[in-house]
XYZ file of C-alpha atoms in Angstrom:
295
model
C -0.838 -64.467 128.128
C 1.571 -63.199 125.601
C 4.279 -62.010 126.918
C 7.158 -59.428 125.784
C 10.599 -61.239 125.084
C 12.553 -58.394 125.954
C 16.146 -58.624 125.033
C 18.333 -55.137 125.594
C 21.841 -56.124 124.632
C 24.537 -53.563 124.345
C 26.751 -55.695 122.358
C 26.236 -56.874 118.679
C 27.944 -60.046 119.832
C 24.919 -61.268 122.120
C 22.520 -60.634 119.312
C 24.425 -62.656 117.261
C 24.267 -65.434 119.819
C 20.489 -65.349 119.547
C 19.062 -69.201 119.022
C 16.770 -67.783 115.836
C 19.344 -67.721 113.209
C 17.231 -66.817 110.565
C 15.977 -63.637 111.964
C 17.550 -60.308 110.955
C 19.443 -57.492 112.555
C 18.638 -53.511 110.996
C 21.045 -51.288 111.884
C 20.457 -47.391 112.744
C 23.027 -44.920 112.604
C 23.210 -42.466 115.572
C 24.892 -38.903 114.079
C 24.314 -35.691 115.544
C 21.551 -35.057 113.303
C 19.465 -37.641 114.334
C 18.984 -41.670 113.467
C 20.022 -42.658 110.315
C 17.107 -44.232 109.178
C 14.474 -42.176 111.509
C 11.886 -44.892 110.776
C 12.898 -48.931 110.016
C 10.200 -51.318 108.926
C 10.750 -55.114 110.168
C 9.070 -58.127 110.569
C 8.668 -59.639 114.030
C 11.467 -61.526 115.601
C 13.866 -59.346 113.604
C 16.120 -56.844 116.024
C 17.653 -53.308 115.735
C 20.976 -52.460 116.501
C 21.752 -48.656 116.827
C 25.097 -47.650 116.838
C 26.774 -44.559 117.921
C 28.604 -42.992 115.260
C 28.735 -39.301 116.944
C 31.234 -38.224 118.927
C 29.168 -37.592 122.288
C 27.306 -40.338 124.236
C 23.698 -41.312 123.314
C 20.833 -43.174 125.493
C 17.919 -45.107 123.423
C 14.650 -44.461 125.591
C 11.425 -45.621 124.119
C 8.554 -43.020 124.357
C 6.079 -45.318 126.482
C 9.012 -46.520 128.466
C 8.655 -50.224 127.551
C 12.452 -50.526 126.809
C 15.801 -48.276 127.161
C 19.245 -49.138 126.456
C 20.761 -50.627 130.056
C 23.625 -47.742 129.884
C 24.854 -44.702 127.618
C 26.380 -45.689 124.680
C 29.744 -43.934 124.544
C 31.161 -43.211 120.776
C 31.537 -46.494 118.600
C 29.354 -48.577 120.759
C 26.089 -50.481 119.899
C 23.290 -51.833 121.343
C 20.522 -54.306 120.352
C 17.100 -55.182 121.091
C 14.700 -57.911 119.700
C 11.298 -57.315 118.334
C 9.088 -60.223 118.764
C 5.383 -58.567 118.781
C 4.059 -56.361 115.770
C 3.692 -52.857 116.513
C 4.744 -49.198 116.406
C 7.503 -48.395 118.846
C 8.575 -44.824 118.952
C 12.179 -43.677 120.842
C 14.167 -41.063 121.177
C 17.646 -39.915 122.821
C 17.551 -39.657 126.443
C 19.834 -36.340 126.555
C 18.253 -34.689 123.491
C 14.526 -35.328 123.326
C 14.237 -33.706 119.628
C 16.297 -36.984 117.918
C 13.347 -39.105 117.522
C 12.526 -42.202 115.249
C 10.158 -45.087 114.873
C 10.586 -49.009 114.623
C 7.473 -50.450 113.020
C 6.844 -54.509 113.671
C 4.903 -56.075 111.152
C 3.641 -59.708 112.325
C 4.959 -62.127 109.951
C 6.049 -64.984 112.241
C 3.792 -66.885 114.983
C 4.292 -70.344 116.780
C 1.754 -72.251 118.937
C 2.270 -74.851 121.688
C -0.112 -76.996 123.460
C -0.197 -80.324 125.086
C -1.461 -83.618 123.462
C -4.019 -85.011 125.174
C -4.878 -83.901 128.385
C -3.596 -80.824 130.363
C -2.905 -82.369 133.816
C -0.084 -85.355 134.261
C 1.011 -87.224 137.226
C 4.448 -86.367 139.064
C 7.275 -88.124 137.349
C 5.046 -88.712 134.313
C 5.895 -87.024 131.033
C 3.758 -85.048 128.627
C 3.900 -84.666 125.014
C 3.961 -80.761 123.890
C 2.996 -79.945 120.025
C 2.665 -76.753 117.970
C 3.304 -75.289 114.244
C 5.216 -72.604 112.948
C 3.740 -69.919 110.458
C 6.256 -70.997 107.760
C 4.699 -73.431 105.446
C 6.021 -77.062 104.881
C 9.230 -75.658 106.861
C 11.532 -78.787 107.968
C 14.356 -78.577 110.075
C 13.294 -75.149 111.761
C 14.816 -74.839 115.402
C 11.995 -73.894 118.145
C 13.014 -73.412 121.643
C 10.432 -74.962 124.321
C 11.053 -72.659 127.198
C 9.412 -73.437 130.744
C 8.157 -71.283 133.903
C 7.353 -73.653 137.138
C 5.123 -72.240 139.545
C 7.026 -69.905 141.973
C 9.827 -68.844 139.326
C 9.410 -65.765 137.477
C 11.294 -66.100 134.332
C 11.259 -68.896 131.284
C 13.986 -71.065 130.708
C 14.960 -73.219 128.000
C 14.102 -76.846 128.382
C 14.133 -78.574 125.166
C 15.038 -77.870 121.447
C 13.551 -79.504 118.749
C 12.981 -78.674 115.178
C 10.096 -78.726 112.806
C 8.785 -81.258 110.243
C 6.255 -79.782 107.591
C 5.837 -76.889 110.103
C 5.320 -79.461 112.962
C 7.331 -79.515 115.882
C 6.965 -81.960 118.738
C 8.726 -82.736 122.212
C 8.433 -84.761 125.150
C 8.626 -83.083 128.389
C 8.637 -83.724 132.493
C 7.276 -81.164 134.594
C 7.485 -81.548 138.277
C 4.951 -79.146 139.138
C 2.444 -76.479 137.529
C 4.304 -74.970 135.030
C 3.543 -72.632 132.096
C 5.458 -73.550 128.561
C 5.920 -71.717 125.675
C 7.605 -71.937 122.184
C 10.099 -69.377 120.636
C 10.679 -69.523 117.071
C 12.953 -66.720 115.167
C 12.785 -64.929 118.750
C 9.108 -64.805 118.496
C 7.519 -66.697 121.574
C 4.213 -68.228 121.588
C 1.240 -67.685 124.194
C 1.833 -69.996 127.189
C -0.104 -72.681 128.095
C -0.594 -74.301 131.743
C 0.380 -78.000 132.114
C -1.066 -79.248 135.767
C 0.999 -81.358 137.721
C -0.768 -83.853 140.226
C 1.007 -85.803 143.183
C 1.637 -89.080 143.077
C -0.805 -90.972 145.579
C -0.008 -94.529 146.700
C -1.563 -96.868 148.926
C -0.421 -100.083 150.302
C -2.095 -102.492 152.836
C 0.118 -103.997 155.340
C -0.328 -106.867 157.763
C -2.957 -106.104 161.260
C -5.079 -103.919 159.698
C -2.873 -101.561 158.514
C -2.574 -99.361 155.533
C 0.437 -97.061 154.191
C -0.303 -94.147 151.946
C 2.201 -92.439 150.303
C 2.323 -89.065 148.547
C 5.328 -87.868 146.050
C 5.642 -84.477 144.719
C 7.675 -81.581 144.330
C 7.094 -80.113 147.333
C 6.534 -81.538 150.925
C 3.074 -81.970 151.797
C 3.677 -83.189 155.367
C 0.711 -82.004 157.717
C -1.599 -82.001 154.355
C -4.705 -84.394 154.958
C -5.526 -87.443 152.687
C -9.076 -88.832 152.856
C -9.333 -92.777 153.389
C -12.272 -93.741 151.081
C -14.338 -96.909 150.702
C -16.349 -97.615 147.580
C -20.388 -98.088 147.774
C -20.735 -100.531 145.215
C -24.619 -100.423 145.265
C -24.494 -96.467 144.333
C -20.972 -96.609 142.734
C -19.742 -93.734 144.441
C -16.766 -92.978 146.796
C -17.683 -92.582 150.375
C -14.874 -90.934 153.015
C -14.109 -93.085 155.943
C -11.908 -90.957 158.115
C -9.042 -87.752 157.012
C -5.628 -88.489 157.786
C -2.629 -85.972 158.193
C 0.678 -86.922 156.698
C 3.363 -87.278 159.438
C 6.260 -88.764 157.450
C 8.552 -87.727 155.231
C 11.452 -88.547 153.116
C 13.508 -86.528 150.581
C 15.754 -87.098 147.860
C 17.239 -85.467 145.299
C 14.450 -86.062 143.193
C 11.173 -85.697 145.466
C 9.529 -85.492 148.603
C 7.516 -88.740 149.919
C 5.071 -87.695 152.809
C 3.684 -90.566 154.232
C 1.086 -92.119 157.378
C 1.023 -95.984 158.726
C -2.618 -96.311 159.928
C -4.970 -99.021 161.241
C -8.040 -99.168 159.043
C -10.808 -101.555 159.994
C -13.290 -102.281 157.030
C -15.161 -105.577 156.402
C -13.054 -107.771 153.958
C -13.423 -107.524 150.745
C -13.688 -103.624 150.891
C -12.503 -101.461 147.780
C -10.489 -98.675 149.385
C -8.574 -95.867 148.040
C -6.448 -92.536 149.335
C -8.052 -89.231 147.823
C -6.134 -85.654 148.401
C -8.305 -82.906 147.683
C -7.141 -80.095 145.291
C -7.148 -77.672 148.065
C -4.887 -80.360 149.838
C -2.541 -80.735 146.789
C -1.835 -76.908 146.415
C -0.627 -74.436 145.520
C 2.479 -75.578 143.696
C 1.066 -78.922 142.484
C -2.754 -79.680 141.067
C -5.472 -81.605 142.909
C -7.240 -83.589 143.487
C -5.133 -87.032 143.012
C -5.926 -90.671 144.279
C -4.632 -93.643 144.609
C -5.226 -96.885 142.505
C -8.138 -98.522 144.334
C -7.288 -101.960 146.472
C -9.594 -104.603 148.114
C -8.623 -104.902 151.606
């Protein structure tokens, strides 16, 4: 889903700090008679700065309520807003609704993002994201890659890269299910999801014991894992038993839930540990399974 990137800034200096230096700023003067010019047409990604050149205070409010300056502008003060999406944005002065203006935004910029290959990656592993900007044959255009992991409300910049023949590419390492988007010249792409499965490992110990561990970005202690054996004749996995993860070890990078158990199977049986999608979620994705071992 495309999300509106709102940056209502109260000082022009913050607009200058925007990462997309190629985008431009258009100035509208607030006077006693109204907004000058009353209508501006800009490409998406550009910004509009309203400067109060009147002797009284003013506040910019959009007609549909999508944006407003966060406080009243005293004489001499400015407010800036970036317009990443196309459309017609009508606004007025909060204290004098007869003062009206319009920003017409034309879509001339776009950027895309998608995972290379599968949309799913194992915990601690990396995945490549790739996309393209609409500027043809562009080289060295800066693209920000932003992430919003499950449970968070805002996107945060996690990588910066540049284009080569309009294409950009970057390696990311999500730790839980994460939405990614690219931002180029203030214009965000549609978000794409990358799903992260827990890392399930199985080790055979002495005395018919096996050790199963599940590493994830959240604690999965108390969740259940299915122990399965391979039916070679039919080439299907059969569940032997369900076991609850009771142990937990945590460090700075992960939670490792575990269980040591006895597993009596015939010599040579191929077994694995299987975590269902329900037991993996909601922050992590399933199903996930260990590599198969011969008992």
